[in-house]
Amino acid sequence: MTDTPINAPLGEESALVQTCRTQHQTWAATIAQHEQEIDQLLALLNDLLEHHNYQSLRHRAVNYYGDLNHLKSGFQRLRLDTICQTMDCSHTQRQSCREPRFSLYATIESRFHALTDDLNRIQAGCYQFLSVMVTLNLL
């Protein structure tokens, strides 16, 4: 017995593309939100680095700055590699929603959660560091 491809009815395929587009828009919006959070922390750290020259402060601020930049690059790479950026997430663009087990789309969730876990860890440390700076009236 041979495998025969089963074609979805036209309406079903249209619904699949719509679901794909919706999923991609949700992922893109969430990634953009995380990038904005990172940008806000980077701006605070940049202000701290511009106004204070204490070696111990600079070292920690530079470390957080580098970690956040690396994390932002990870989110950007995730978006570029796996998120459909056009209005028609059709099979000519990517197979990402049509065959999830064979495509990059299946990796979005695990990669996203790994990046989000890193973001939460770095954010917690950075906020703690910045709150100490505020308490000391240095920020």
Coordinates of N, CA and C in Angstrom, one line a residue:
M1 N 0.8 -1.2 0.0 CA 0.0 0.0 0.0 C 0.9 1.2 0.0
T2 N 0.6 2.2 -0.8 CA 1.4 3.4 -0.9 C 0.7 4.5 -0.2
D3 N 1.5 5.5 0.2 CA 1.0 6.6 0.9 C 0.5 7.6 -0.1
T4 N -0.8 8.0 0.0 CA -1.4 9.0 -0.9 C -1.6 10.3 -0.2
P5 N -1.0 11.4 -0.7 CA -1.2 12.7 -0.1 C -2.7 13.0 0.0
I6 N -3.1 13.5 1.2 CA -4.5 14.0 1.3 C -4.5 15.5 1.3
N7 N -5.3 16.0 0.3 CA -5.4 17.5 0.2 C -6.5 18.0 1.0
A8 N -6.3 19.0 1.8 CA -7.3 19.6 2.6 C -8.3 20.4 1.7
P9 N -9.5 20.4 2.0 CA -10.5 21.3 1.2 C -10.0 22.7 1.3
L10 N -10.4 23.5 0.3 CA -9.9 24.9 0.2 C -10.2 25.7 1.4
G11 N -11.4 25.5 2.0 CA -11.7 26.3 3.2 C -10.8 25.9 4.4
E12 N -10.5 24.7 4.5 CA -9.6 24.2 5.6 C -8.2 24.8 5.5
E13 N -7.7 24.8 4.2 CA -6.4 25.4 4.0 C -6.4 26.9 4.4
S14 N -7.4 27.6 4.0 CA -7.5 29.0 4.3 C -7.5 29.2 5.8
A15 N -8.2 28.4 6.5 CA -8.3 28.5 8.0 C -6.9 28.1 8.6
L16 N -6.2 27.2 8.0 CA -4.8 26.8 8.4 C -3.9 28.0 8.3
V17 N -4.0 28.7 7.1 CA -3.1 29.9 6.9 C -3.5 31.0 7.9
Q18 N -4.8 31.2 8.1 CA -5.2 32.2 9.1 C -4.7 31.9 10.5
T19 N -4.7 30.6 10.9 CA -4.2 30.2 12.2 C -2.7 30.4 12.2
C20 N -2.0 30.1 11.2 CA -0.6 30.3 11.1 C -0.3 31.8 11.3
R21 N -1.0 32.6 10.5 CA -0.7 34.1 10.6 C -1.0 34.6 12.0
T22 N -2.1 34.1 12.6 CA -2.4 34.5 14.0 C -1.3 34.1 15.0
Q23 N -0.8 32.9 14.8 CA 0.2 32.3 15.7 C 1.5 33.2 15.6
H24 N 1.9 33.4 14.3 CA 3.1 34.2 14.1 C 2.9 35.6 14.6
Q25 N 1.8 36.2 14.5 CA 1.6 37.6 15.0 C 1.7 37.6 16.5
T26 N 1.2 36.6 17.2 CA 1.3 36.5 18.6 C 2.7 36.3 19.0
W27 N 3.5 35.4 18.4 CA 4.9 35.2 18.7 C 5.7 36.5 18.5
A28 N 5.4 37.2 17.3 CA 6.1 38.4 17.0 C 5.9 39.5 18.0
A29 N 4.6 39.6 18.5 CA 4.3 40.7 19.5 C 4.9 40.4 20.8
T30 N 5.0 39.1 21.2 CA 5.6 38.8 22.5 C 7.1 39.0 22.4
I31 N 7.7 38.6 21.3 CA 9.2 38.9 21.2 C 9.4 40.4 21.2
A32 N 8.6 41.2 20.5 CA 8.8 42.6 20.5 C 8.7 43.2 21.9
Q33 N 7.7 42.7 22.7 CA 7.6 43.2 24.1 C 8.8 42.9 24.9
H34 N 9.4 41.7 24.7 CA 10.6 41.3 25.5 C 11.8 42.2 25.0
E35 N 11.8 42.5 23.7 CA 12.9 43.4 23.2 C 12.8 44.8 23.8
Q36 N 11.6 45.3 24.0 CA 11.3 46.6 24.6 C 11.8 46.6 26.0
E37 N 11.5 45.5 26.8 CA 11.9 45.4 28.2 C 13.5 45.4 28.2
I38 N 14.1 44.7 27.3 CA 15.6 44.7 27.3 C 16.1 46.1 27.0
D39 N 15.5 46.8 26.0 CA 15.9 48.1 25.6 C 15.8 49.1 26.8
Q40 N 14.8 49.0 27.6 CA 14.6 49.8 28.8 C 15.7 49.6 29.8
L41 N 16.0 48.3 30.0 CA 17.1 48.0 31.0 C 18.5 48.5 30.4
L42 N 18.7 48.3 29.1 CA 19.9 48.8 28.5 C 20.1 50.3 28.7
A43 N 19.0 51.0 28.5 CA 19.0 52.5 28.7 C 19.4 52.9 30.1
L44 N 18.8 52.2 31.1 CA 19.1 52.5 32.5 C 20.6 52.2 32.8
L45 N 21.1 51.1 32.3 CA 22.5 50.7 32.5 C 23.4 51.7 31.8
N46 N 23.0 52.1 30.6 CA 23.8 53.1 29.8 C 23.9 54.4 30.6
D47 N 22.8 54.9 31.2 CA 22.9 56.1 32.0 C 23.8 55.9 33.2
L48 N 23.7 54.8 33.8 CA 24.6 54.5 35.0 C 26.1 54.5 34.5
L49 N 26.4 53.9 33.4 CA 27.7 53.8 32.9 C 28.3 55.2 32.5
E50 N 27.4 56.1 32.0 CA 27.8 57.4 31.6 C 28.1 58.3 32.8
H51 N 27.4 58.1 33.9 CA 27.4 59.1 35.0 C 28.3 58.6 36.2
H52 N 28.7 57.4 36.2 CA 29.4 56.9 37.4 C 30.6 56.1 36.9
N53 N 31.7 56.3 37.6 CA 33.0 55.7 37.2 C 33.5 54.7 38.2
Y54 N 32.7 54.3 39.2 CA 33.1 53.4 40.2 C 33.4 52.0 39.6
Q55 N 34.6 51.5 39.8 CA 35.0 50.3 39.1 C 34.1 49.1 39.4
S56 N 33.7 49.0 40.7 CA 32.8 47.8 41.0 C 31.4 47.9 40.4
L57 N 30.9 49.2 40.3 CA 29.6 49.4 39.6 C 29.8 49.1 38.1
R58 N 30.8 49.7 37.5 CA 31.0 49.5 36.1 C 31.1 48.1 35.7
H59 N 31.8 47.3 36.5 CA 32.0 45.9 36.1 C 30.7 45.1 36.1
R60 N 29.8 45.3 37.1 CA 28.5 44.6 37.1 C 27.6 45.2 36.0
A61 N 27.6 46.5 35.8 CA 26.8 47.1 34.8 C 27.2 46.7 33.4
V62 N 28.5 46.6 33.2 CA 29.0 46.1 31.8 C 28.6 44.7 31.6
N63 N 28.7 43.8 32.7 CA 28.3 42.4 32.5 C 26.8 42.3 32.2
Y64 N 25.9 43.0 32.9 CA 24.5 43.0 32.6 C 24.2 43.6 31.2
Y65 N 24.9 44.6 30.9 CA 24.7 45.2 29.5 C 25.0 44.2 28.4
G66 N 26.1 43.5 28.6 CA 26.5 42.5 27.6 C 25.6 41.3 27.6
D67 N 25.1 40.8 28.8 CA 24.2 39.7 28.8 C 22.8 40.1 28.1
L68 N 22.4 41.4 28.4 CA 21.1 41.8 27.8 C 21.2 41.9 26.3
N69 N 22.4 42.5 25.8 CA 22.6 42.6 24.4 C 22.6 41.2 23.7
H70 N 23.3 40.2 24.4 CA 23.3 38.9 23.8 C 21.9 38.3 23.8
L71 N 21.1 38.5 24.8 CA 19.7 38.0 24.9 C 18.9 38.7 23.8
K72 N 19.1 40.0 23.6 CA 18.3 40.7 22.6 C 18.6 40.1 21.2
S73 N 19.9 39.8 21.0 CA 20.3 39.1 19.7 C 19.6 37.8 19.6
G74 N 19.5 37.0 20.7 CA 18.8 35.7 20.6 C 17.3 35.9 20.2
F75 N 16.7 36.9 20.8 CA 15.3 37.1 20.4 C 15.2 37.5 18.9
Q76 N 16.1 38.4 18.5 CA 16.1 38.8 17.1 C 16.3 37.6 16.1
R77 N 17.2 36.8 16.5 CA 17.6 35.6 15.7 C 16.3 34.7 15.6
L78 N 15.7 34.5 16.8 CA 14.5 33.6 16.8 C 13.4 34.2 15.8
R79 N 13.2 35.5 15.9 CA 12.2 36.1 15.0 C 12.6 35.9 13.6
L80 N 13.9 36.2 13.2 CA 14.3 36.1 11.8 C 14.3 34.7 11.3
D81 N 14.6 33.7 12.2 CA 14.7 32.3 11.7 C 13.3 31.7 11.6
T82 N 12.4 32.0 12.5 CA 11.2 31.2 12.5 C 9.8 31.9 12.4
I83 N 9.8 33.2 12.5 CA 8.5 34.0 12.5 C 8.3 34.5 11.0
C84 N 7.1 34.2 10.6 CA 6.6 34.6 9.3 C 6.4 36.1 9.4
Q85 N 7.1 36.9 8.5 CA 7.0 38.4 8.6 C 6.0 39.0 7.6
T86 N 5.5 38.2 6.7 CA 4.6 38.7 5.7 C 3.1 38.5 6.1
M87 N 2.2 39.1 5.4 CA 0.8 39.0 5.7 C 0.3 37.6 5.2
D88 N 0.9 37.0 4.3 CA 0.5 35.7 3.8 C 1.5 34.6 4.2
C89 N 1.3 34.0 5.3 CA 2.2 32.9 5.8 C 1.9 31.7 5.0
S90 N 2.1 31.8 3.7 CA 1.8 30.7 2.8 C 3.0 29.7 2.7
H91 N 2.7 28.6 2.0 CA 3.8 27.6 1.9 C 4.9 28.1 1.0
T92 N 4.7 29.2 0.3 CA 5.9 29.7 -0.5 C 6.8 30.4 0.4
Q93 N 6.4 31.0 1.5 CA 7.3 31.6 2.4 C 8.0 30.6 3.3
R94 N 7.3 29.8 4.0 CA 7.9 28.8 4.9 C 6.8 27.7 5.1
Q95 N 7.3 26.6 5.5 CA 6.4 25.5 5.8 C 6.1 25.4 7.3
S96 N 6.4 26.5 8.0 CA 6.5 26.5 9.4 C 5.1 26.2 10.1
C97 N 4.0 26.5 9.5 CA 2.8 26.1 10.2 C 2.1 24.9 9.6
R98 N 2.5 24.6 8.4 CA 1.9 23.5 7.7 C 2.3 22.1 8.2
E99 N 3.6 22.0 8.4 CA 4.1 20.7 8.9 C 5.0 20.9 10.1
P100 N 4.4 21.2 11.3 CA 5.2 21.6 12.4 C 6.2 20.6 12.9
R101 N 6.0 19.4 12.7 CA 7.0 18.4 13.2 C 8.2 18.4 12.3
F102 N 8.2 18.9 11.1 CA 9.3 18.9 10.2 C 9.9 20.3 10.0
S103 N 9.6 21.3 10.8 CA 10.0 22.6 10.4 C 10.5 23.4 11.6
L104 N 11.0 24.6 11.4 CA 11.5 25.4 12.4 C 10.4 25.8 13.4
Y105 N 9.1 25.8 12.9 CA 8.0 26.3 13.8 C 8.0 25.5 15.1
A106 N 8.3 24.2 15.0 CA 8.2 23.3 16.1 C 9.2 23.8 17.2
T107 N 10.3 24.5 16.8 CA 11.3 24.9 17.8 C 11.0 26.2 18.4
I108 N 10.0 27.0 17.9 CA 9.8 28.3 18.5 C 9.5 28.2 20.0
E109 N 8.6 27.4 20.4 CA 8.3 27.3 21.8 C 9.4 27.0 22.7
S110 N 10.2 26.0 22.4 CA 11.3 25.6 23.3 C 12.4 26.7 23.3
R111 N 12.7 27.3 22.1 CA 13.7 28.3 22.0 C 13.2 29.6 22.8
F112 N 11.9 29.9 22.6 CA 11.4 31.1 23.2 C 11.4 30.9 24.8
H113 N 11.0 29.7 25.3 CA 11.0 29.5 26.7 C 12.5 29.6 27.3
A114 N 13.4 29.1 26.6 CA 14.8 29.2 27.0 C 15.3 30.6 27.1
L115 N 14.9 31.4 26.1 CA 15.3 32.8 26.1 C 14.6 33.6 27.2
T116 N 13.3 33.3 27.4 CA 12.5 33.9 28.4 C 13.0 33.6 29.8
D117 N 13.4 32.3 30.0 CA 14.0 32.0 31.3 C 15.3 32.8 31.5
D118 N 16.1 32.9 30.5 CA 17.3 33.7 30.6 C 17.0 35.2 30.9
L119 N 16.0 35.7 30.2 CA 15.6 37.1 30.4 C 15.1 37.3 31.9
N120 N 14.3 36.4 32.4 CA 13.8 36.5 33.8 C 15.0 36.5 34.8
R121 N 15.9 35.6 34.6 CA 17.1 35.5 35.5 C 17.9 36.8 35.4
I122 N 18.2 37.2 34.2 CA 19.0 38.4 34.1 C 18.3 39.7 34.6
Q123 N 17.0 39.8 34.2 CA 16.2 40.9 34.7 C 16.2 41.0 36.2
A124 N 16.0 39.8 36.9 CA 15.9 39.8 38.4 C 17.2 40.3 39.0
G125 N 18.3 39.9 38.4 CA 19.6 40.3 38.9 C 19.9 41.8 38.6
C126 N 19.5 42.2 37.4 CA 19.7 43.6 37.0 C 18.8 44.5 37.8
Y127 N 17.6 44.2 38.0 CA 16.7 45.0 38.9 C 17.2 45.1 40.3
Q128 N 17.7 44.0 40.8 CA 18.2 44.1 42.2 C 19.4 45.0 42.2
F129 N 20.3 44.9 41.2 CA 21.5 45.8 41.1 C 21.1 47.3 41.0
L130 N 20.1 47.5 40.1 CA 19.6 48.9 39.9 C 18.9 49.4 41.2
S131 N 18.2 48.6 41.9 CA 17.5 49.1 43.1 C 18.5 49.5 44.2
V132 N 19.6 48.8 44.2 CA 20.7 49.2 45.2 C 21.3 50.5 44.7
M133 N 21.4 50.7 43.4 CA 21.9 52.0 42.9 C 20.9 53.2 43.3
V134 N 19.6 52.9 43.2 CA 18.6 53.9 43.6 C 18.7 54.2 45.1
T135 N 18.8 53.1 45.9 CA 18.9 53.2 47.3 C 20.1 54.1 47.7
L136 N 21.2 53.9 47.0 CA 22.4 54.7 47.3 C 22.4 56.1 46.7
N137 N 21.3 56.4 46.0 CA 21.1 57.7 45.3 C 22.2 57.9 44.2
L138 N 22.5 56.8 43.5 CA 23.4 56.8 42.4 C 22.7 56.8 41.0
L139 N 21.4 56.6 41.1 CA 20.7 56.5 39.8 C 19.4 57.3 39.9

